[in-house]
XYZ file of C-alpha atoms in Angstrom:
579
model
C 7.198 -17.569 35.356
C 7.554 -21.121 34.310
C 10.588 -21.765 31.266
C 10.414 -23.608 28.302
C 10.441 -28.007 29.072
C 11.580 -30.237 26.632
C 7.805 -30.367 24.769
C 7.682 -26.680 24.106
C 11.118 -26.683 22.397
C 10.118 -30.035 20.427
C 6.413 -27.819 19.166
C 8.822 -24.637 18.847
C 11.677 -26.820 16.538
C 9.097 -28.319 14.242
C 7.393 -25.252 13.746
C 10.239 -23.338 12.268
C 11.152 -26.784 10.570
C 8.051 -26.601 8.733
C 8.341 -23.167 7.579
C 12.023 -23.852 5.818
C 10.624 -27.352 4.993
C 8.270 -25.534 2.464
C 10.672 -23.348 0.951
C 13.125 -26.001 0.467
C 10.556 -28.048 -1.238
C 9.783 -25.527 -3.867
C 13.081 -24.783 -4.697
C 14.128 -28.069 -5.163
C 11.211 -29.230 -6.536
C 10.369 -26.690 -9.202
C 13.097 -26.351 -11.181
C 12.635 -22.565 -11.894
C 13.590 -19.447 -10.476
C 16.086 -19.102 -12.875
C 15.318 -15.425 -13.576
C 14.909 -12.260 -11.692
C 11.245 -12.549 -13.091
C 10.158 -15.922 -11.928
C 12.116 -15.917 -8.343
C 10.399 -12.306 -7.751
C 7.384 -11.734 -9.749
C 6.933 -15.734 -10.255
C 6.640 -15.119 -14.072
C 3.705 -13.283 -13.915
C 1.706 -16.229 -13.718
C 0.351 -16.448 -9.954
C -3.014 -17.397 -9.186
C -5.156 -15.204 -7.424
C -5.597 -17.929 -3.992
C -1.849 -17.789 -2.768
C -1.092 -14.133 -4.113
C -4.387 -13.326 -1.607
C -2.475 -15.575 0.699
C 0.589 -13.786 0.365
C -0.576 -10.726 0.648
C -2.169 -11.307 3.620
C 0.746 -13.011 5.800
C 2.850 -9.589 4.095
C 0.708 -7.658 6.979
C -0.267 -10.305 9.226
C 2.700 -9.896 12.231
C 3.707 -10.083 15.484
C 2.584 -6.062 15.431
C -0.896 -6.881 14.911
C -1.167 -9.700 17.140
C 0.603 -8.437 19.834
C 0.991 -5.142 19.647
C -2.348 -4.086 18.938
C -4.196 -5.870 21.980
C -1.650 -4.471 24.532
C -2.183 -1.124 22.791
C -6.195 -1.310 23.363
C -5.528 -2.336 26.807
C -3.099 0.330 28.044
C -5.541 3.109 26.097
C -8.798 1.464 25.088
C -10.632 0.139 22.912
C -10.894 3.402 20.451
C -7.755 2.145 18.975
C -10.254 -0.744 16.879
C -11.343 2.277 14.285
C -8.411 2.029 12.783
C -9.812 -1.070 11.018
C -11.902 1.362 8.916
C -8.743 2.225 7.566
C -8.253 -1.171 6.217
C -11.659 -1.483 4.708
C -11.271 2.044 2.677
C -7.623 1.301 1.578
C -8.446 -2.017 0.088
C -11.374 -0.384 -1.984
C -8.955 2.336 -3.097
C -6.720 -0.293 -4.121
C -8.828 -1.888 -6.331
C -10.387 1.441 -8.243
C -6.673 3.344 -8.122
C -2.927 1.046 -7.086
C -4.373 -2.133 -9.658
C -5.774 -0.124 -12.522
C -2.210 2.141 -12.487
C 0.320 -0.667 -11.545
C -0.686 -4.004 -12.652
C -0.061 -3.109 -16.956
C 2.972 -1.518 -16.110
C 4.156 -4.447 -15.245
C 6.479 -3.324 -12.399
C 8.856 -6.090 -10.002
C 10.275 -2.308 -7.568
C 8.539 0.111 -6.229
C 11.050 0.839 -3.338
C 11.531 -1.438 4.337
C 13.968 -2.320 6.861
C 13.045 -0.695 9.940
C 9.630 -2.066 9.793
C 10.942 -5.380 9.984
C 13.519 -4.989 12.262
C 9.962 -4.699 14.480
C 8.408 -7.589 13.153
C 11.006 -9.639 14.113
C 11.784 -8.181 17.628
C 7.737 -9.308 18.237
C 8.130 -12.973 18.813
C 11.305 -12.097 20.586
C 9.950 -10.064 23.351
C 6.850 -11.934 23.753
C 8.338 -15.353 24.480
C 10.832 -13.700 26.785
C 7.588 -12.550 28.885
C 6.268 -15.896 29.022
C 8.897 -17.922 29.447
C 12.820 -18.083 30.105
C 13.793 -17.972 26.165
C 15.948 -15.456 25.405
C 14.960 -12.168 23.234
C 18.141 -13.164 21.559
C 17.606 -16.336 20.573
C 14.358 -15.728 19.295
C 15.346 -12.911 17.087
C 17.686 -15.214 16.034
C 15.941 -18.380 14.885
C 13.127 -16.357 13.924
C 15.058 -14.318 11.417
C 17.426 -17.667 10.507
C 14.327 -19.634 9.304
C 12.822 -16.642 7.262
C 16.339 -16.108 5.579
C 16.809 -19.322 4.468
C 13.330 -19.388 3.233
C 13.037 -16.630 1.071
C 16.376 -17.190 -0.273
C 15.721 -20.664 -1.735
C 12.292 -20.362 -1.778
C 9.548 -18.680 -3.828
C 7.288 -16.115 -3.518
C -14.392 -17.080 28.634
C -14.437 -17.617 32.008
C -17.221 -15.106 33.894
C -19.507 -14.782 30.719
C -19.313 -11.924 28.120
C -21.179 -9.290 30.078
C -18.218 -9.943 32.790
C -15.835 -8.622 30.291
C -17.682 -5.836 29.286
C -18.482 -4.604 32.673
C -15.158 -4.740 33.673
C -13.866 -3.214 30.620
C -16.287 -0.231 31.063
C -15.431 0.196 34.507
C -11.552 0.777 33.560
C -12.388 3.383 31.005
C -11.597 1.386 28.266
C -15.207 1.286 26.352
C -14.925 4.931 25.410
C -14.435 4.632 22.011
C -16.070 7.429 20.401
C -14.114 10.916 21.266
C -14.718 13.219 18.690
C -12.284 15.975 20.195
C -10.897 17.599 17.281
C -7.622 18.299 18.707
C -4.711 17.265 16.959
C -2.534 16.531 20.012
C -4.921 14.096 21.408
C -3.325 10.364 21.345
C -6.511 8.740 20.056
C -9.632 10.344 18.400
C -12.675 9.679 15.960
C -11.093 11.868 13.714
C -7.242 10.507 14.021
C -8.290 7.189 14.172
C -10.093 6.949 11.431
C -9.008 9.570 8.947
C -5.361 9.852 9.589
C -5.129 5.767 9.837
C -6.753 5.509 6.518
C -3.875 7.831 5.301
C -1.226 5.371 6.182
C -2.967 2.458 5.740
C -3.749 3.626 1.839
C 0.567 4.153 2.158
C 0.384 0.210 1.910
C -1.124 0.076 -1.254
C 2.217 1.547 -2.324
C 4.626 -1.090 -0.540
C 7.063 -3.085 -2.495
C 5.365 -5.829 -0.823
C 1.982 -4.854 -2.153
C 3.546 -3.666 -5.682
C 5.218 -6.853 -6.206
C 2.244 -9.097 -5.070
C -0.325 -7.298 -7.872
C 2.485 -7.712 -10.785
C 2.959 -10.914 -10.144
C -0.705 -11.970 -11.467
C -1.293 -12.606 -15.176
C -4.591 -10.681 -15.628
C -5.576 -7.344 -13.740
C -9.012 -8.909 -12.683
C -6.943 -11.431 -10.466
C -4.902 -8.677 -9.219
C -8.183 -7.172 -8.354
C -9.016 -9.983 -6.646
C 5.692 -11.480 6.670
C 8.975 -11.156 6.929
C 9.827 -13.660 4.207
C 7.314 -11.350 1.966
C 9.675 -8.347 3.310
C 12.700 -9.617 2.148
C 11.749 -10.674 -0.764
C 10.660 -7.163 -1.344
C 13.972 -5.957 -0.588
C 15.166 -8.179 -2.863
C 13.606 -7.141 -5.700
C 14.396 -3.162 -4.840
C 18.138 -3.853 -5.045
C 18.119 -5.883 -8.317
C 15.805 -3.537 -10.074
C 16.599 -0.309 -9.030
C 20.696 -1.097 -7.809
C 22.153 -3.452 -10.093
C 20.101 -4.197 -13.297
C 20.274 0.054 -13.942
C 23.472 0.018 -13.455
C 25.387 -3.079 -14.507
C 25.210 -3.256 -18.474
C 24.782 -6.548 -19.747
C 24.244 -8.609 -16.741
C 22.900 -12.246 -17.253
C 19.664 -13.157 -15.477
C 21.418 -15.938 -13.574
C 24.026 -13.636 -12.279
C 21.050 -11.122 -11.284
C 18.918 -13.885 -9.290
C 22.353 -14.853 -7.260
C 22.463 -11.386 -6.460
C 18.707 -10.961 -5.428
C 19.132 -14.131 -3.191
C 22.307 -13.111 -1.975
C 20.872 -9.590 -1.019
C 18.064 -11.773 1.184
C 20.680 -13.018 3.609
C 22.199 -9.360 3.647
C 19.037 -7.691 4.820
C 18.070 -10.806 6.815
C 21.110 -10.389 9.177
C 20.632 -6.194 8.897
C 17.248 -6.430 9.858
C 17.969 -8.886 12.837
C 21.054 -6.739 13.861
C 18.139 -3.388 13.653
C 15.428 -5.316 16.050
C 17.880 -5.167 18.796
C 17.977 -1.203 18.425
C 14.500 -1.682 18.608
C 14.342 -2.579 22.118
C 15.576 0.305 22.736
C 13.277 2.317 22.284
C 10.369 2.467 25.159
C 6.386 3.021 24.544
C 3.676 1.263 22.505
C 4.965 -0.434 19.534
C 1.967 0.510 17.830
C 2.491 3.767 18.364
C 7.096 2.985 17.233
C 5.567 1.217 14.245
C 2.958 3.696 12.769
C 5.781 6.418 13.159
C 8.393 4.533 11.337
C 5.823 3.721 8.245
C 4.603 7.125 8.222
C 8.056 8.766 8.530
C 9.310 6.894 5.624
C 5.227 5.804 4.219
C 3.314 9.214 4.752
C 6.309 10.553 2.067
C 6.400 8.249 -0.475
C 2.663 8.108 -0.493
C 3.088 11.615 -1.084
C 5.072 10.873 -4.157
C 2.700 8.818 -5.907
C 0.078 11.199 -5.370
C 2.341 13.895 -6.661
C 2.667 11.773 -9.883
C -0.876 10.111 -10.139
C -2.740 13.312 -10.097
C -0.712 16.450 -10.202
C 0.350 15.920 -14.130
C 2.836 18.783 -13.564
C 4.841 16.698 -11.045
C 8.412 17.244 -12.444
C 11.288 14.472 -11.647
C 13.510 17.064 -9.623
C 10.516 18.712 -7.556
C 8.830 15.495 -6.554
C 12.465 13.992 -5.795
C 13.082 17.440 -3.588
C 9.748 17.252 -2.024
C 9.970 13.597 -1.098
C 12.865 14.101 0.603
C 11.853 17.156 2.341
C 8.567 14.997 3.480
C 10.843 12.496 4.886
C 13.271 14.515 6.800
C 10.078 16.536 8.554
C 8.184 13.513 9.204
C 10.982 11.527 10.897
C 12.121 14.176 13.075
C 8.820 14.704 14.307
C 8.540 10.778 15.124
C 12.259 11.417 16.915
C 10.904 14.224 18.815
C 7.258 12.542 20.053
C 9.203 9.190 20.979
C 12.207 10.689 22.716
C 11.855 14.192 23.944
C 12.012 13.670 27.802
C 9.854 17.154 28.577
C 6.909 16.284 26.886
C 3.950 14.634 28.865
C 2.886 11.199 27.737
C -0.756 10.143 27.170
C -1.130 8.218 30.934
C -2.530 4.323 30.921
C -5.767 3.876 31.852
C -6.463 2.611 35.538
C -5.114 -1.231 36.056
C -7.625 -4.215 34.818
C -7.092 -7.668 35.384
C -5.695 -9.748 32.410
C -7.373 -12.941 34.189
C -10.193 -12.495 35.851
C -8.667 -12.253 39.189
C -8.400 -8.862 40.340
C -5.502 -7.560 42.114
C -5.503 -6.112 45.107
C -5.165 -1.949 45.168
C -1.366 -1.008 44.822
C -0.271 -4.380 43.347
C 1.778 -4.457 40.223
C 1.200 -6.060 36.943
C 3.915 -7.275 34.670
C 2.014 -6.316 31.118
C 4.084 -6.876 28.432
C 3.530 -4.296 25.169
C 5.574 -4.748 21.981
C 8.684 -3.758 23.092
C 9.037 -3.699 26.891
C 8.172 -5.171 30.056
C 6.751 -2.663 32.157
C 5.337 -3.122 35.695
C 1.993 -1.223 35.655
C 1.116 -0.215 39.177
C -2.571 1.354 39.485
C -5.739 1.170 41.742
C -8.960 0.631 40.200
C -10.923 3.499 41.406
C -14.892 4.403 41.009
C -13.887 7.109 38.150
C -10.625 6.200 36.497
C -10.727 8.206 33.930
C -10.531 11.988 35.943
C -7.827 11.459 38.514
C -5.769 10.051 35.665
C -5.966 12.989 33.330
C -5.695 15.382 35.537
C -1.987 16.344 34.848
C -2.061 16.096 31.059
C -5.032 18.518 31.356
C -3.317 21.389 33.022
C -0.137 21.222 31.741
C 0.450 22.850 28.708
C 3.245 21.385 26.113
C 6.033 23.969 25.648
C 8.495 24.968 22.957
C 9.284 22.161 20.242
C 6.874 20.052 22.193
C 3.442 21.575 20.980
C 5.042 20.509 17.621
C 6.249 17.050 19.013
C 2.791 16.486 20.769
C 1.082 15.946 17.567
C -0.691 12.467 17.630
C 1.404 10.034 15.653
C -2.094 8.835 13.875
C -1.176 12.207 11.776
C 2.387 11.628 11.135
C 1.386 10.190 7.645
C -1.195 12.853 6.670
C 1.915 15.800 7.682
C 4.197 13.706 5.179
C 1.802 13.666 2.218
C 1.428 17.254 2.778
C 4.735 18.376 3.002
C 5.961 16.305 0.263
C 2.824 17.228 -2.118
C 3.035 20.861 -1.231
C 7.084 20.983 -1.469
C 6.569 19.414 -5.078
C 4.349 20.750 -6.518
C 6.217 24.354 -5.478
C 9.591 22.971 -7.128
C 8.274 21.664 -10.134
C 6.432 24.814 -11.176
C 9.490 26.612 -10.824
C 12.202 24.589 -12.546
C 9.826 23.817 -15.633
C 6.807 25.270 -17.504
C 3.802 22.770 -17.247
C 2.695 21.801 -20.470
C 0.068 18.834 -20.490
C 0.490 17.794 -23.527
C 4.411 16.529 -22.028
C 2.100 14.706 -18.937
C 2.976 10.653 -19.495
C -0.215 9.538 -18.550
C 0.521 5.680 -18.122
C 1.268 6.959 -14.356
C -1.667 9.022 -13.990
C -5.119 8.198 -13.293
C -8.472 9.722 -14.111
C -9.199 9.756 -10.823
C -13.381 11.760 -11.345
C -13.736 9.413 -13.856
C -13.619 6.556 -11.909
C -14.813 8.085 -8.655
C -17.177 11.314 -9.333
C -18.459 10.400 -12.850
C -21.299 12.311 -11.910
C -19.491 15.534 -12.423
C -20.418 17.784 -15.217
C -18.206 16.668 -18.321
C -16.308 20.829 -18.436
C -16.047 20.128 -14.920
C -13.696 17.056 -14.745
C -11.922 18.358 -17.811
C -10.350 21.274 -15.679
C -9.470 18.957 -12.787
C -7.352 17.117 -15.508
C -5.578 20.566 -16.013
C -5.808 20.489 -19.993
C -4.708 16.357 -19.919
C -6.186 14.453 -22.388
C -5.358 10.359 -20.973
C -6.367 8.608 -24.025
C -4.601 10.709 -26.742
C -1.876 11.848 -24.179
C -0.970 7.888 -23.188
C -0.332 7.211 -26.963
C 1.474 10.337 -27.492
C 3.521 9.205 -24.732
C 5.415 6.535 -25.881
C 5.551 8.075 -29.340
C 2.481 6.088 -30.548
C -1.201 7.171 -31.662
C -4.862 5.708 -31.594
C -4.922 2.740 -33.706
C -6.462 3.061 -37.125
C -8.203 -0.040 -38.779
C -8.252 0.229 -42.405
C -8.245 -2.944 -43.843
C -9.723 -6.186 -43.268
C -6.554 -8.037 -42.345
C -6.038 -4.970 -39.859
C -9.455 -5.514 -38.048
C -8.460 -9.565 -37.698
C -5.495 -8.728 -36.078
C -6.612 -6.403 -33.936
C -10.369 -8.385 -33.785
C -7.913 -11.775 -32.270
C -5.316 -9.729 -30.076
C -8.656 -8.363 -27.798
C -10.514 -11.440 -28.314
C -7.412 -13.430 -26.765
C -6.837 -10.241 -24.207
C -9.402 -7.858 -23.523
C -11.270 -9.979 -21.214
C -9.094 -8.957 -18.475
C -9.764 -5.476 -18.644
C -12.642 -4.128 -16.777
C -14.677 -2.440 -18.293
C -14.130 -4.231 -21.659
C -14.092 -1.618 -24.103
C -11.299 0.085 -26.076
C -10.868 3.291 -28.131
C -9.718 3.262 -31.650
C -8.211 6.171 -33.597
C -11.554 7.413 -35.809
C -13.951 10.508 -35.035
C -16.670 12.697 -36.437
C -16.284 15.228 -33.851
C -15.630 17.748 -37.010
C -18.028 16.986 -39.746
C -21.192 14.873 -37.694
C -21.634 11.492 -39.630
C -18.042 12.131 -41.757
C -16.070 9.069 -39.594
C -11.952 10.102 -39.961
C -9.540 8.171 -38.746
C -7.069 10.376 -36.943
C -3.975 8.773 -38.285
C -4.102 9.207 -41.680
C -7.430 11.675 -41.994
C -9.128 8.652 -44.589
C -12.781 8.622 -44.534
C -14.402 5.635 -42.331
C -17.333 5.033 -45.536
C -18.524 2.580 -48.393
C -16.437 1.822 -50.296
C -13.391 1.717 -47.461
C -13.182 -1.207 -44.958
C -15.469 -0.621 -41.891
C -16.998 -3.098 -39.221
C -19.585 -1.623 -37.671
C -21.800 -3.193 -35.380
C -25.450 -3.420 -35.927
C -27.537 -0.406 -35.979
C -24.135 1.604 -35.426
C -22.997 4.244 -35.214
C -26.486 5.566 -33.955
C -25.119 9.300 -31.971
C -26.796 7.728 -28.499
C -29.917 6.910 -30.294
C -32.851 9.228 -28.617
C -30.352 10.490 -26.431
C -28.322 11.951 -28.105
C -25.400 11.144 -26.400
C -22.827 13.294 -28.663
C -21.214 9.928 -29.088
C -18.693 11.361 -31.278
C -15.498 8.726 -30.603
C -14.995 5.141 -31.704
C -14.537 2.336 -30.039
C -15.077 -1.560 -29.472
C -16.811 -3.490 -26.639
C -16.703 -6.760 -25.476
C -20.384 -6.987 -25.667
C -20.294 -6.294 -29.172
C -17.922 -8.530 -29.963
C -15.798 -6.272 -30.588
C -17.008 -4.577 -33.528
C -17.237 -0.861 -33.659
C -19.655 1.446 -32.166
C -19.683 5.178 -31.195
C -19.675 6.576 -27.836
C -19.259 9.883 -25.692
C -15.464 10.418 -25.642
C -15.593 12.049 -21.801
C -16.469 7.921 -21.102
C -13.924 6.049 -19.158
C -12.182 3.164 -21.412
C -8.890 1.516 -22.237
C -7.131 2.569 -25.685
C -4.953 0.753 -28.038
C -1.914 2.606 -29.667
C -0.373 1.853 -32.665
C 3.756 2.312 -33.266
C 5.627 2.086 -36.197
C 8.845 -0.115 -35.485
C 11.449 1.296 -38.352
């Protein structure tokens, strides 16, 4: 093993120079970040290009890169379904996390552990390639991403060679469709119980923060640093601004930079516990985001779709999710009885084989292990053989649970827990349900449903009259001319960023058919009385007879009134008298 010369350090030095060279720039060229909202959320006003960015780097670490191809070559390549996951949480977060977070305008939404691991990555890697410490790594690593989120902002042998090999080790078999839950890897864990956690991620600070920082919800639509910035936010939001009265933004952005440093040098103290800790650090890293992940993903489902999610059940049954999920990650990392999933046979990392009985140094996430094992005709049956006919005992048929369903056990326990709590400490009444933190989840996903059918799955919540009633508002009513300017220029100046681009309004016929009442103040919509009706409206559906029986206005009719089925998906405006 050859050590670092003088190049390597030079390429290794500018590196990290460049990285704090960027954030210095921006702070001292911008002449901003004088609030908590422009050092966090920049203002609101990010562009869709480096948010993407952002985002990306957020879950782009030394995990991924390392940790994931030493995890497919210790157990094969069955570990690459996972990626499924990724393609189905993205989706979700553009039909369920944007539509629900991005006009509530949130900076919090609650990491430290996690990147204790992303910075031990770099660490352990360079120590297995060279003579440079772990320490030092950890070190300048975490030093470099410190300082910038604190002043900153926001082929030899051919192809077929390596498959034949590849399939000779074992490590092609990726489709096992076992439906055992104890089994390390399957179709089923993989894919289903990955998508669980990955979907978790929609509900990161990091991702939170990322989506309210855009101006419009269609460009929402569309690292470590990123990790402490996260933090950041958490403790000014939810620590300090709640409760310090009266604090100046100035004062509150010292404090959120401050608090950087802080959980810089916690999380760089917390990667050297990590190296404790022996196995995969795939397998260390999905346990620690679905121990903490799997619950709190369980708490927004509680309150997206369960409207009788009450404050002191989902707090009891997030805590109770978090408690059972992290002592079953304890238990499957270090109970010393129970049988580990065995590496498949030895492979060559270079082409050269090595001869039977020889060691390999392979270096996984977190350790160095030498991997001693003979290549043999049928790798796979010799290898299992143990595992097979030993049976897990006591706690450890519990603890032998594949961690790919740590995540899915959290969302149940804390959803379950709840939902049990809530019903008993308070009568559900949907009328109470605050619907801004719902979502009308058939709507947008089974519109095909019958129309009595997705009503019940709402248990008795109404989201467009229920959201005004919320904050102590109703529909808006348009009685006058000056009334339909105003309203005419606030969507005409807004509305395009809402997909789709249409809007209730506060008037009906539902009662009388043709008699148009606007809810607020029960006056007739009719000659005589302002209206501003589109052409050849209102019109019932035409032929269809749609029972359109609710008002509203659409972008494509320039925003002049129409009638429509009031089961259809839209936004609402409220209107509030301010005493």
């Amino acid at each position: 093993m050859s050590g670092f010369v003088v190049a390597d350090y030079c390429v290794f030095g500018v590196t990290i120079i460049i990285s704090l060279g960027i954030g210095i720039y921006y702070a001292l060229s911008g002449g901003r970040q004088k609030t908590t909202s422009e050092y966090l959320v920049g203002n609101r006003q990010m562009k869709i290009l480096p948010v993407a960015l952002s985002l990306m780097v957020s879950f782009e670490s030394s995990i991924m890169m390392l940790g994931f191809p030493a995890e497919t070559y210790v157990y094969g390549m069955s570990f690459w379904l996972s990626t499924f996951a990724f393609l189905v949480a993205l989706l979700l977060a553009v039909r369920m996390v944007v539509p629900l977070v991005h006009p509530l305008k949130l900076t919090s939404v609650y990491e430290i552990l996690y990147m204790a691991i992303v910075l031990f990555g770099p660490g352990i890697a360079l120590e297995a390639v060279t003579d440079f410490p772990m320490w030092a790594s950890v070190l300048v690593v975490a030093a470099a991403s410190i300082v910038y989120t604190s002043i900153g902002t926001m082929v030899a042998g051919g192809v077929s060679n390596v498959f034949e090999m590849n399939e000779k080790s074992g490590r092609l078999d990726i489709f096992n469709f076992d439906p055992d839950p104890t089994v390390r890897h399957t179709f089923w864990s993989l894919v289903i119980g990955s998508c669980i956690r990955m979907i978790g991620l929609n509900f990161n600070q990091s991702t939170i923060q990322r989506i309210s920082a855009t101006p419009r919800q269609r460009d929402a639509n569309n690292t470590m640093s990123s990790g402490l910035s996260s933090l950041s936010a958490l403790t000014v939001q939810d620590l300090v601004i709640p409760h310090v009265k009266q604090i100046s933004e100035t004062r509150a952005t010292l404090i959120a930079k401050v608090s950087v440093v802080v959980y810089g040098l916690i999380s760089m103290a917390a990667s050297f516990l990590i190296a404790q800790i022996k196995g995969p650090m795939s397998q260390i890293t999905s346990s620690v985001l679905s121990a903490f992940g799997g619950p709190m993903t369980g708490i927004f489902l509680l309150g997206i779709f369960c409207p009788w999610s009450e404050a002191k059940g989902t707090f009891v049954g997030g805590v109770t999710g978090v408690l059972f999920t992290f002592w079953l990650s304890i238990g499957s990392n270090f109970s010393k009885s129970l049988k580990k999933t065995p590496w498949l046979p030895l492979a060559p990392t270079d082409m050269c084989f090595a001869p039977s009985n020889d060691s390999l140094l392979l270096t996984t996430m977190n350790s160095s292990y030498f991997y001693t094992s003979p290549l043999s005709t049928n790798p796979t049956s010799t290898i299992m053989e143990d595992i097979v006919n030993s049976e897990p005992e006591g706690l450890d048929k519990f603890y032998s649970l594949s961690y790919q369903w740590f995540g899915v056990v959290g969302i149940l326990v804390t959803m379950v827990v709840g939902t049990a709590i809530s019903l008993l400490v308070a009568k559900y009444n949907p009328e109470e349900a605050d619907v801004r933190f719902m979502l009308p989840f058939f709507d947008q996903f089974f519109p095909f449903l019958p129309k009595k059918l997705r009503k019940k799955l709402y248990f008795g919540v109404d989201f467009t009259k229920v959201y005004c009633h919320a904050i102590k508002a109703q529909l808006v009513s348009i009685e006058t001319q000056s009334e339909g300017m105003f309203v005419r220029g606030l969507l005409q100046n807004h509305g395009s960023g809402y997909d789709p681009n249409e809007f209730w309004l506060g008037a009906t016929d539902i009662i009388n058919e043709g008699e148009w009442t606007w809810t607020k103040s029960a006056t007739l919509v009719k000659a005589g009385n302002f209206t501003d009706w589109s052409p050849g409206q209102p019109d019932n559906g035409g032929s269809n007879d749609d029972d359109e029986h609710c008002m509203c206005v659409k972008g494509d009719y320039h925003y002049h009134w129409n009638d429509d089925n009031c089961e259809h998906l839209k936004h609402f405006i409220c209107e509030k008298r301010w005493l």
